[in-house]
Amino acid sequence: MRYIDFRSDTVTQPTDAMRQAMANAEVGDDVFGDDPSINRLEESSAERYGFEACLFVPSGTQANLLAIMAHCQRGDEYICGQDAHNYRFEGGGAAVLGSVQPQPLANNPDGSIDLDLIKANIKPDDSHFARTRLLSLENTIGGKVLPMDYLAKAQAFAFNQRLKLHLDGARVMNAAVKLGVNPADIMQHFDSVSVCLSKGLSAPVGSILLGDEATIGRARRLRKMVGGGMRQAGCLAAAGQLALDTMVERLAEDHDNAAYLAKRLNEVDGVECDESLVQTNMVFAKFANDYDVLALGQRLKDKGVVIYKGNPLRLVTHKDVSRADVDTFIEALKQSI
Ligand SMILES: *Cc1c(COP(=O)(O)O)cnc(C)c1O
């Protein structure tokens, strides 16, 4: 049975072209620097996005960990949003493995963090405190796109405060497509950027980390330390190459389907969805506080639809959810609610 899966864009299957490219990829031992498919992905990505260097890694979680550890030493801290993936959803890796403490701060409704608030939380140079070294932003965050003028202000701020600036750009391509800008226009403001190839871009595995030679050199050593040095991983890089070469523009379709989904959700009694908040491929549906979303999830599953149960319920559109699937879901929801 085929399920219509709204849990995440991570569920996307590799395309036929990706499977072909994976089967035919020229490979070598990447730990020796010998894998032509990985070298091509890293070199072409660095050039395309305006960085000196790039590193192919197994996951977005590892890309963020390596960036934080490459920018910070033991006893340093990074500032990030309270809602940041690299604070909430990465097992506390920076603290556990890097001895780098997070300083989370409230995200504004648009996903930004007030620069004045950040300034007030940079620790003085005093042995009581961790050393504040890094600011980490996320774009998109909860499906929202950070404003371009905020990125420029954050860059100037970080420079003046002598902080490094990292972007968790797991879905930065969604942000670029939404704004109609070149991804490099967003990335130019950052010292390092992580990008997931395995979300809406549909590669089976992998992320890239972009930065200058020195930062990526440290990240490469650290990748080995945390067990992420891969051998003939050109099979994966070949799919990742197609993700960046061919799968970015089509994200607009996911955004259109998300807007359509939000509109149709409001036809359903007992569901509220603020359509004005839908910017990219994420939709949040609110049920009454005491509504049993768990039971709803089971009834929907019986009808062939999978959701990631929560209230608000996060629904993510992607390549493997069509407009007709959205219609099917709405009908299933009307019957199940
Ligand atoms: C998914 C995600 C990650 C982690 O990527 P994985 O490949 O799942 O480890 C990091 N940051 C954000 C914002 C994400 O959405």
Tab-separated table of C-alpha atoms and ligand atoms in Angstrom:
chain	number	residue	atom	x	y	z
A	1	MET	CA	0.000	0.000	0.000
A	2	ARG	CA	1.265	3.476	-0.871
A	3	TYR	CA	0.969	5.947	1.990
A	4	ILE	CA	0.600	9.692	1.509
A	5	ASP	CA	3.213	10.850	3.984
A	6	PHE	CA	3.047	14.390	5.419
A	7	ARG	CA	5.481	13.786	8.312
A	8	SER	CA	8.509	15.400	6.696
A	9	ASP	CA	10.288	16.094	3.402
A	10	THR	CA	12.945	13.646	4.648
A	11	VAL	CA	10.682	10.810	3.457
A	12	THR	CA	11.201	11.694	-0.214
A	13	GLN	CA	12.393	8.782	-2.341
A	14	PRO	CA	15.408	9.246	-4.629
A	15	THR	CA	14.439	9.935	-8.251
A	16	ASP	CA	15.046	7.401	-11.050
A	17	ALA	CA	17.854	9.645	-12.307
A	18	MET	CA	19.448	9.517	-8.848
A	19	ARG	CA	19.243	5.722	-8.751
A	20	GLN	CA	20.902	5.605	-12.178
A	21	ALA	CA	23.627	8.035	-11.110
A	22	MET	CA	24.240	6.050	-7.926
A	23	ALA	CA	24.580	2.820	-9.880
A	24	ASN	CA	27.025	4.355	-12.327
A	25	ALA	CA	29.001	6.666	-10.006
A	26	GLU	CA	32.765	6.675	-10.316
A	27	VAL	CA	34.083	6.115	-6.781
A	28	GLY	CA	37.298	5.916	-4.766
A	29	ASP	CA	38.434	6.065	-1.153
A	30	ASP	CA	37.291	9.476	0.056
A	31	VAL	CA	39.364	9.348	3.251
A	32	PHE	CA	42.371	9.377	0.864
A	33	GLY	CA	40.665	12.130	-1.166
A	34	ASP	CA	40.275	9.699	-4.061
A	35	ASP	CA	36.542	9.740	-4.730
A	36	PRO	CA	35.902	11.667	-7.976
A	37	SER	CA	32.146	11.962	-7.371
A	38	ILE	CA	32.648	13.435	-3.893
A	39	ASN	CA	35.413	15.730	-5.110
A	40	ARG	CA	33.149	16.991	-7.877
A	41	LEU	CA	30.257	17.599	-5.451
A	42	GLU	CA	32.504	19.460	-3.001
A	43	GLU	CA	34.302	21.545	-5.634
A	44	SER	CA	31.221	22.439	-7.655
A	45	SER	CA	29.251	23.341	-4.511
A	46	ALA	CA	32.010	25.563	-3.106
A	47	GLU	CA	32.207	27.396	-6.413
A	48	ARG	CA	28.458	27.633	-6.998
A	49	TYR	CA	27.715	29.007	-3.520
A	50	GLY	CA	30.751	31.263	-3.217
A	51	PHE	CA	32.923	29.496	-0.610
A	52	GLU	CA	36.556	28.357	-0.611
A	53	ALA	CA	35.735	24.812	0.447
A	54	CYS	CA	33.011	22.241	1.028
A	55	LEU	CA	32.688	18.941	2.895
A	56	PHE	CA	30.236	16.126	2.158
A	57	VAL	CA	28.892	14.605	5.388
A	58	PRO	CA	26.349	11.910	6.298
A	59	SER	CA	23.736	14.183	7.884
A	60	GLY	CA	22.635	17.696	8.706
A	61	THR	CA	23.131	16.916	12.371
A	62	GLN	CA	26.780	16.085	11.742
A	63	ALA	CA	27.252	19.164	9.526
A	64	ASN	CA	26.011	21.423	12.342
A	65	LEU	CA	28.112	19.610	14.953
A	66	LEU	CA	31.267	19.946	12.839
A	67	ALA	CA	30.588	23.638	12.195
A	68	ILE	CA	30.095	24.397	15.891
A	69	MET	CA	33.202	22.402	16.845
A	70	ALA	CA	35.255	23.965	14.026
A	71	HIS	CA	34.367	27.497	15.159
A	72	CYS	CA	34.537	26.881	18.932
A	73	GLN	CA	36.923	25.347	21.482
A	74	ARG	CA	36.085	23.525	24.732
A	75	GLY	CA	34.551	26.026	27.162
A	76	ASP	CA	33.212	28.276	24.402
A	77	GLU	CA	29.535	28.852	23.731
A	78	TYR	CA	27.306	29.359	20.725
A	79	ILE	CA	24.183	31.499	20.679
A	80	CYS	CA	21.183	30.093	18.828
A	81	GLY	CA	17.402	30.292	18.763
A	82	GLN	CA	15.308	28.572	21.408
A	83	ASP	CA	13.648	26.750	18.491
A	84	ALA	CA	16.928	25.925	16.728
A	85	HIS	CA	17.336	22.392	15.441
A	86	ASN	CA	20.940	22.401	16.657
A	87	TYR	CA	19.736	23.192	20.168
A	88	ARG	CA	16.588	21.070	20.434
A	89	PHE	CA	16.888	18.120	18.094
A	90	GLU	CA	20.535	17.083	17.848
A	91	GLY	CA	20.983	15.152	21.086
A	92	GLY	CA	22.939	17.979	22.717
A	93	GLY	CA	25.885	16.936	20.527
A	94	ALA	CA	27.764	20.236	20.672
A	95	ALA	CA	27.774	20.098	24.482
A	96	VAL	CA	28.383	16.356	24.758
A	97	LEU	CA	31.022	15.908	22.067
A	98	GLY	CA	32.431	19.427	21.697
A	99	SER	CA	32.186	20.750	25.261
A	100	VAL	CA	30.573	23.814	23.673
A	101	GLN	CA	27.602	25.144	25.632
A	102	PRO	CA	24.515	26.475	23.887
A	103	GLN	CA	22.974	29.823	24.870
A	104	PRO	CA	19.481	29.603	23.400
A	105	LEU	CA	17.491	32.845	23.018
A	106	ALA	CA	13.859	33.458	22.082
A	107	ASN	CA	13.038	33.367	18.398
A	108	ASN	CA	10.763	36.141	17.140
A	109	PRO	CA	7.575	35.104	15.303
A	110	ASP	CA	9.471	35.556	11.985
A	111	GLY	CA	12.254	33.201	13.161
A	112	SER	CA	14.876	35.899	13.735
A	113	ILE	CA	16.560	36.612	17.095
A	114	ASP	CA	16.757	40.245	18.289
A	115	LEU	CA	20.300	41.505	17.863
A	116	ASP	CA	19.951	43.590	21.049
A	117	LEU	CA	18.994	40.444	22.946
A	118	ILE	CA	22.030	38.652	21.530
A	119	LYS	CA	24.264	41.563	22.506
A	120	ALA	CA	22.959	41.458	26.080
A	121	ASN	CA	23.801	37.751	26.241
A	122	ILE	CA	27.367	37.879	24.957
A	123	LYS	CA	29.443	36.999	28.013
A	124	PRO	CA	32.062	39.412	29.336
A	125	ASP	CA	35.709	38.340	29.241
A	126	ASP	CA	35.795	36.989	32.798
A	127	SER	CA	36.695	33.550	34.180
A	128	HIS	CA	33.130	33.091	35.454
A	129	PHE	CA	31.804	32.763	31.937
A	130	ALA	CA	32.047	30.613	28.883
A	131	ARG	CA	33.540	32.462	25.894
A	132	THR	CA	30.838	33.482	23.401
A	133	ARG	CA	32.255	32.650	19.982
A	134	LEU	CA	29.512	31.827	17.552
A	135	LEU	CA	26.033	32.868	16.475
A	136	SER	CA	23.994	30.186	14.717
A	137	LEU	CA	20.862	31.073	12.725
A	138	GLU	CA	18.445	28.766	10.914
A	139	ASN	CA	16.781	29.402	7.518
A	140	THR	CA	14.111	28.282	6.922
A	141	ILE	CA	13.021	27.851	10.533
A	142	GLY	CA	9.656	26.193	11.121
A	143	GLY	CA	9.040	26.779	7.402
A	144	LYS	CA	9.628	30.530	7.737
A	145	VAL	CA	12.144	32.489	5.678
A	146	LEU	CA	14.472	34.922	7.478
A	147	PRO	CA	14.250	38.423	5.929
A	148	MET	CA	17.256	39.325	3.735
A	149	ASP	CA	17.818	42.658	5.506
A	150	TYR	CA	18.025	40.786	8.828
A	151	LEU	CA	20.802	38.578	7.429
A	152	ALA	CA	22.852	41.627	6.439
A	153	LYS	CA	22.336	43.186	9.887
A	154	ALA	CA	23.262	39.941	11.619
A	155	GLN	CA	26.453	39.727	9.554
A	156	ALA	CA	27.537	43.273	10.465
A	157	PHE	CA	26.612	42.615	14.093
A	158	ALA	CA	28.597	39.370	14.254
A	159	PHE	CA	31.609	41.086	12.671
A	160	ASN	CA	31.499	43.943	15.188
A	161	GLN	CA	31.078	41.544	18.110
A	162	ARG	CA	33.859	39.235	16.821
A	163	LEU	CA	31.461	36.299	16.578
A	164	LYS	CA	31.546	33.717	13.820
A	165	LEU	CA	28.221	33.294	12.036
A	166	HIS	CA	26.846	29.873	11.069
A	167	LEU	CA	23.699	29.102	9.109
A	168	ASP	CA	21.814	25.890	9.651
A	169	GLY	CA	20.562	25.927	6.077
A	170	ALA	CA	19.008	22.467	6.081
A	171	ARG	CA	16.208	24.022	3.986
A	172	VAL	CA	18.020	27.110	2.697
A	173	MET	CA	17.032	26.149	-0.856
A	174	ASN	CA	13.372	26.537	0.114
A	175	ALA	CA	14.208	30.030	1.369
A	176	ALA	CA	16.025	30.937	-1.864
A	177	VAL	CA	13.186	29.657	-4.060
A	178	LYS	CA	10.591	31.476	-1.964
A	179	LEU	CA	12.498	34.781	-2.211
A	180	GLY	CA	13.453	34.246	-5.854
A	181	VAL	CA	17.133	34.832	-5.053
A	182	ASN	CA	20.295	32.877	-5.767
A	183	PRO	CA	21.114	30.640	-2.741
A	184	ALA	CA	24.551	32.307	-2.718
A	185	ASP	CA	22.849	35.655	-1.996
A	186	ILE	CA	21.660	34.202	1.315
A	187	MET	CA	24.843	32.261	2.076
A	188	GLN	CA	27.222	35.189	1.449
A	189	HIS	CA	26.383	36.565	4.911
A	190	PHE	CA	27.736	33.510	6.768
A	191	ASP	CA	31.116	32.034	7.713
A	192	SER	CA	29.697	28.526	7.327
A	193	VAL	CA	26.499	26.993	5.989
A	194	SER	CA	25.091	23.456	6.287
A	195	VAL	CA	22.657	22.267	3.602
A	196	CYS	CA	20.589	19.047	3.674
A	197	LEU	CA	20.491	17.174	0.375
A	198	SER	CA	18.110	14.579	1.798
A	199	LYS	CA	15.049	16.699	2.570
A	200	GLY	CA	13.001	18.365	-0.173
A	201	LEU	CA	15.931	17.907	-2.566
A	202	SER	CA	15.240	14.144	-2.324
A	203	ALA	CA	18.743	12.637	-2.150
A	204	PRO	CA	18.743	9.457	-0.023
A	205	VAL	CA	21.526	10.592	2.346
A	206	GLY	CA	23.843	13.501	2.950
A	207	SER	CA	24.493	17.147	3.678
A	208	ILE	CA	27.195	19.586	2.690
A	209	LEU	CA	29.075	22.047	4.891
A	210	LEU	CA	30.457	25.188	3.237
A	211	GLY	CA	33.137	27.533	4.600
A	212	ASP	CA	36.665	28.810	4.150
A	213	GLU	CA	39.634	26.437	3.744
A	214	ALA	CA	40.670	26.611	7.403
A	215	THR	CA	37.188	25.969	8.796
A	216	ILE	CA	36.476	23.091	6.413
A	217	GLY	CA	39.954	21.668	7.103
A	218	ARG	CA	39.127	21.531	10.821
A	219	ALA	CA	35.676	20.120	10.055
A	220	ARG	CA	37.297	17.342	7.975
A	221	ARG	CA	39.494	16.290	10.929
A	222	LEU	CA	36.510	16.466	13.268
A	223	ARG	CA	34.371	14.424	10.871
A	224	LYS	CA	36.919	11.628	11.178
A	225	MET	CA	36.887	11.932	14.984
A	226	VAL	CA	33.113	11.581	15.198
A	227	GLY	CA	33.186	8.606	12.867
A	228	GLY	CA	31.894	10.286	9.722
A	229	GLY	CA	34.830	9.631	7.381
A	230	MET	CA	33.301	7.659	4.512
A	231	ARG	CA	35.015	5.543	1.850
A	232	GLN	CA	33.330	4.938	-1.544
A	233	ALA	CA	30.548	7.361	-0.673
A	234	GLY	CA	30.612	8.766	-4.214
A	235	CYS	CA	27.516	6.611	-4.735
A	236	LEU	CA	25.755	8.971	-2.344
A	237	ALA	CA	27.448	12.123	-3.605
A	238	ALA	CA	26.245	11.323	-7.135
A	239	ALA	CA	22.652	11.520	-5.905
A	240	GLY	CA	23.487	14.652	-3.917
A	241	GLN	CA	24.922	16.269	-7.039
A	242	LEU	CA	21.620	15.744	-8.849
A	243	ALA	CA	19.771	17.107	-5.813
A	244	LEU	CA	21.612	20.435	-6.175
A	245	ASP	CA	21.713	20.424	-9.994
A	246	THR	CA	18.100	19.479	-10.702
A	247	MET	CA	15.845	19.537	-7.646
A	248	VAL	CA	15.994	23.122	-6.380
A	249	GLU	CA	13.601	24.957	-8.717
A	250	ARG	CA	10.865	22.364	-8.284
A	251	LEU	CA	10.577	23.243	-4.567
A	252	ALA	CA	8.189	25.991	-5.759
A	253	GLU	CA	5.687	23.216	-6.455
A	254	ASP	CA	5.908	22.069	-2.800
A	255	HIS	CA	5.309	25.645	-1.672
A	256	ASP	CA	2.241	25.937	-3.947
A	257	ASN	CA	0.902	22.649	-2.598
A	258	ALA	CA	1.444	23.839	0.986
A	259	ALA	CA	-0.560	27.013	0.307
A	260	TYR	CA	-3.290	24.901	-1.310
A	261	LEU	CA	-3.286	22.484	1.643
A	262	ALA	CA	-3.623	25.378	4.115
A	263	LYS	CA	-6.572	26.791	2.190
A	264	ARG	CA	-8.357	23.451	2.023
A	265	LEU	CA	-7.738	22.684	5.723
A	266	ASN	CA	-9.981	25.621	6.554
A	267	GLU	CA	-12.878	23.799	4.858
A	268	VAL	CA	-12.691	21.162	7.590
A	269	ASP	CA	-14.727	21.734	10.761
A	270	GLY	CA	-12.575	21.547	13.886
A	271	VAL	CA	-9.340	22.589	12.153
A	272	GLU	CA	-7.785	26.029	12.062
A	273	CYS	CA	-4.906	27.011	9.853
A	274	ASP	CA	-3.479	30.502	9.482
A	275	GLU	CA	-2.810	30.589	5.747
A	276	SER	CA	-0.833	33.822	6.046
A	277	LEU	CA	1.863	31.938	8.000
A	278	VAL	CA	2.565	29.460	5.187
A	279	GLN	CA	5.735	30.578	3.421
A	280	THR	CA	7.396	27.419	2.140
A	281	ASN	CA	6.543	23.715	2.504
A	282	MET	CA	5.227	23.581	6.084
A	283	VAL	CA	1.650	23.950	7.254
A	284	PHE	CA	0.480	23.995	10.864
A	285	ALA	CA	-3.058	22.827	11.650
A	286	LYS	CA	-4.565	23.574	15.052
A	287	PHE	CA	-7.199	21.394	16.706
A	288	ALA	CA	-9.131	22.021	19.945
A	289	ASN	CA	-6.783	21.636	22.934
A	290	ASP	CA	-8.433	18.433	24.168
A	291	TYR	CA	-8.731	16.872	20.699
A	292	ASP	CA	-7.163	13.385	20.447
A	293	VAL	CA	-4.701	13.787	17.573
A	294	LEU	CA	-3.160	10.389	18.337
A	295	ALA	CA	-6.432	8.631	17.577
A	296	LEU	CA	-6.904	10.784	14.481
A	297	GLY	CA	-3.469	9.660	13.295
A	298	GLN	CA	-4.538	6.025	13.522
A	299	ARG	CA	-7.795	6.624	11.620
A	300	LEU	CA	-5.909	8.501	8.894
A	301	LYS	CA	-3.344	5.725	8.647
A	302	ASP	CA	-6.142	3.260	7.977
A	303	LYS	CA	-7.067	5.524	5.049
A	304	GLY	CA	-3.505	5.641	3.719
A	305	VAL	CA	-2.304	8.962	5.149
A	306	VAL	CA	0.607	9.311	7.594
A	307	ILE	CA	1.013	12.330	9.889
A	308	TYR	CA	3.503	13.268	12.607
A	309	LYS	CA	1.106	13.578	15.504
A	310	GLY	CA	1.034	16.898	17.297
A	311	ASN	CA	-1.223	19.845	18.079
A	312	PRO	CA	-0.563	22.040	16.211
A	313	LEU	CA	-0.049	19.362	13.612
A	314	ARG	CA	2.913	19.987	11.288
A	315	LEU	CA	2.249	18.914	7.715
A	316	VAL	CA	5.120	19.008	5.223
A	317	THR	CA	4.693	18.979	1.435
A	318	HIS	CA	7.344	17.464	-0.828
A	319	LYS	CA	8.034	15.774	-4.159
A	320	ASP	CA	6.114	12.604	-3.239
A	321	VAL	CA	2.909	14.438	-2.269
A	322	SER	CA	0.907	15.686	-5.256
A	323	ARG	CA	-1.963	18.147	-5.364
A	324	ALA	CA	-4.329	15.184	-5.842
A	325	ASP	CA	-2.831	13.645	-2.671
A	326	VAL	CA	-3.707	16.848	-0.813
A	327	ASP	CA	-7.315	16.455	-2.003
A	328	THR	CA	-7.316	12.802	-0.907
A	329	PHE	CA	-6.008	13.828	2.515
A	330	ILE	CA	-8.668	16.518	2.968
A	331	GLU	CA	-11.434	14.025	2.147
A	332	ALA	CA	-9.885	11.467	4.555
A	333	LEU	CA	-9.652	14.147	7.245
A	334	LYS	CA	-13.289	15.180	6.806
A	335	GLN	CA	-14.306	11.535	7.347
A	336	SER	CA	-11.897	10.917	10.252
A	337	ILE	CA	-12.125	14.020	12.389
B	1	LIG	C1	16.653	18.051	9.382
B	1	LIG	C2	17.370	19.213	9.941
B	1	LIG	C3	18.673	19.065	10.408
B	1	LIG	C4	19.371	17.721	10.548
B	1	LIG	O1	19.472	17.013	9.383
B	1	LIG	P1	19.607	15.402	9.452
B	1	LIG	O2	20.135	15.095	8.094
B	1	LIG	O3	18.227	14.904	9.705
B	1	LIG	O4	20.562	15.083	10.525
B	1	LIG	C5	19.311	20.190	10.881
B	1	LIG	N1	18.706	21.386	10.884
B	1	LIG	C6	17.448	21.562	10.441
B	1	LIG	C7	16.855	22.924	10.444
B	1	LIG	C8	16.734	20.478	9.942
B	1	LIG	O5	15.487	20.651	9.522
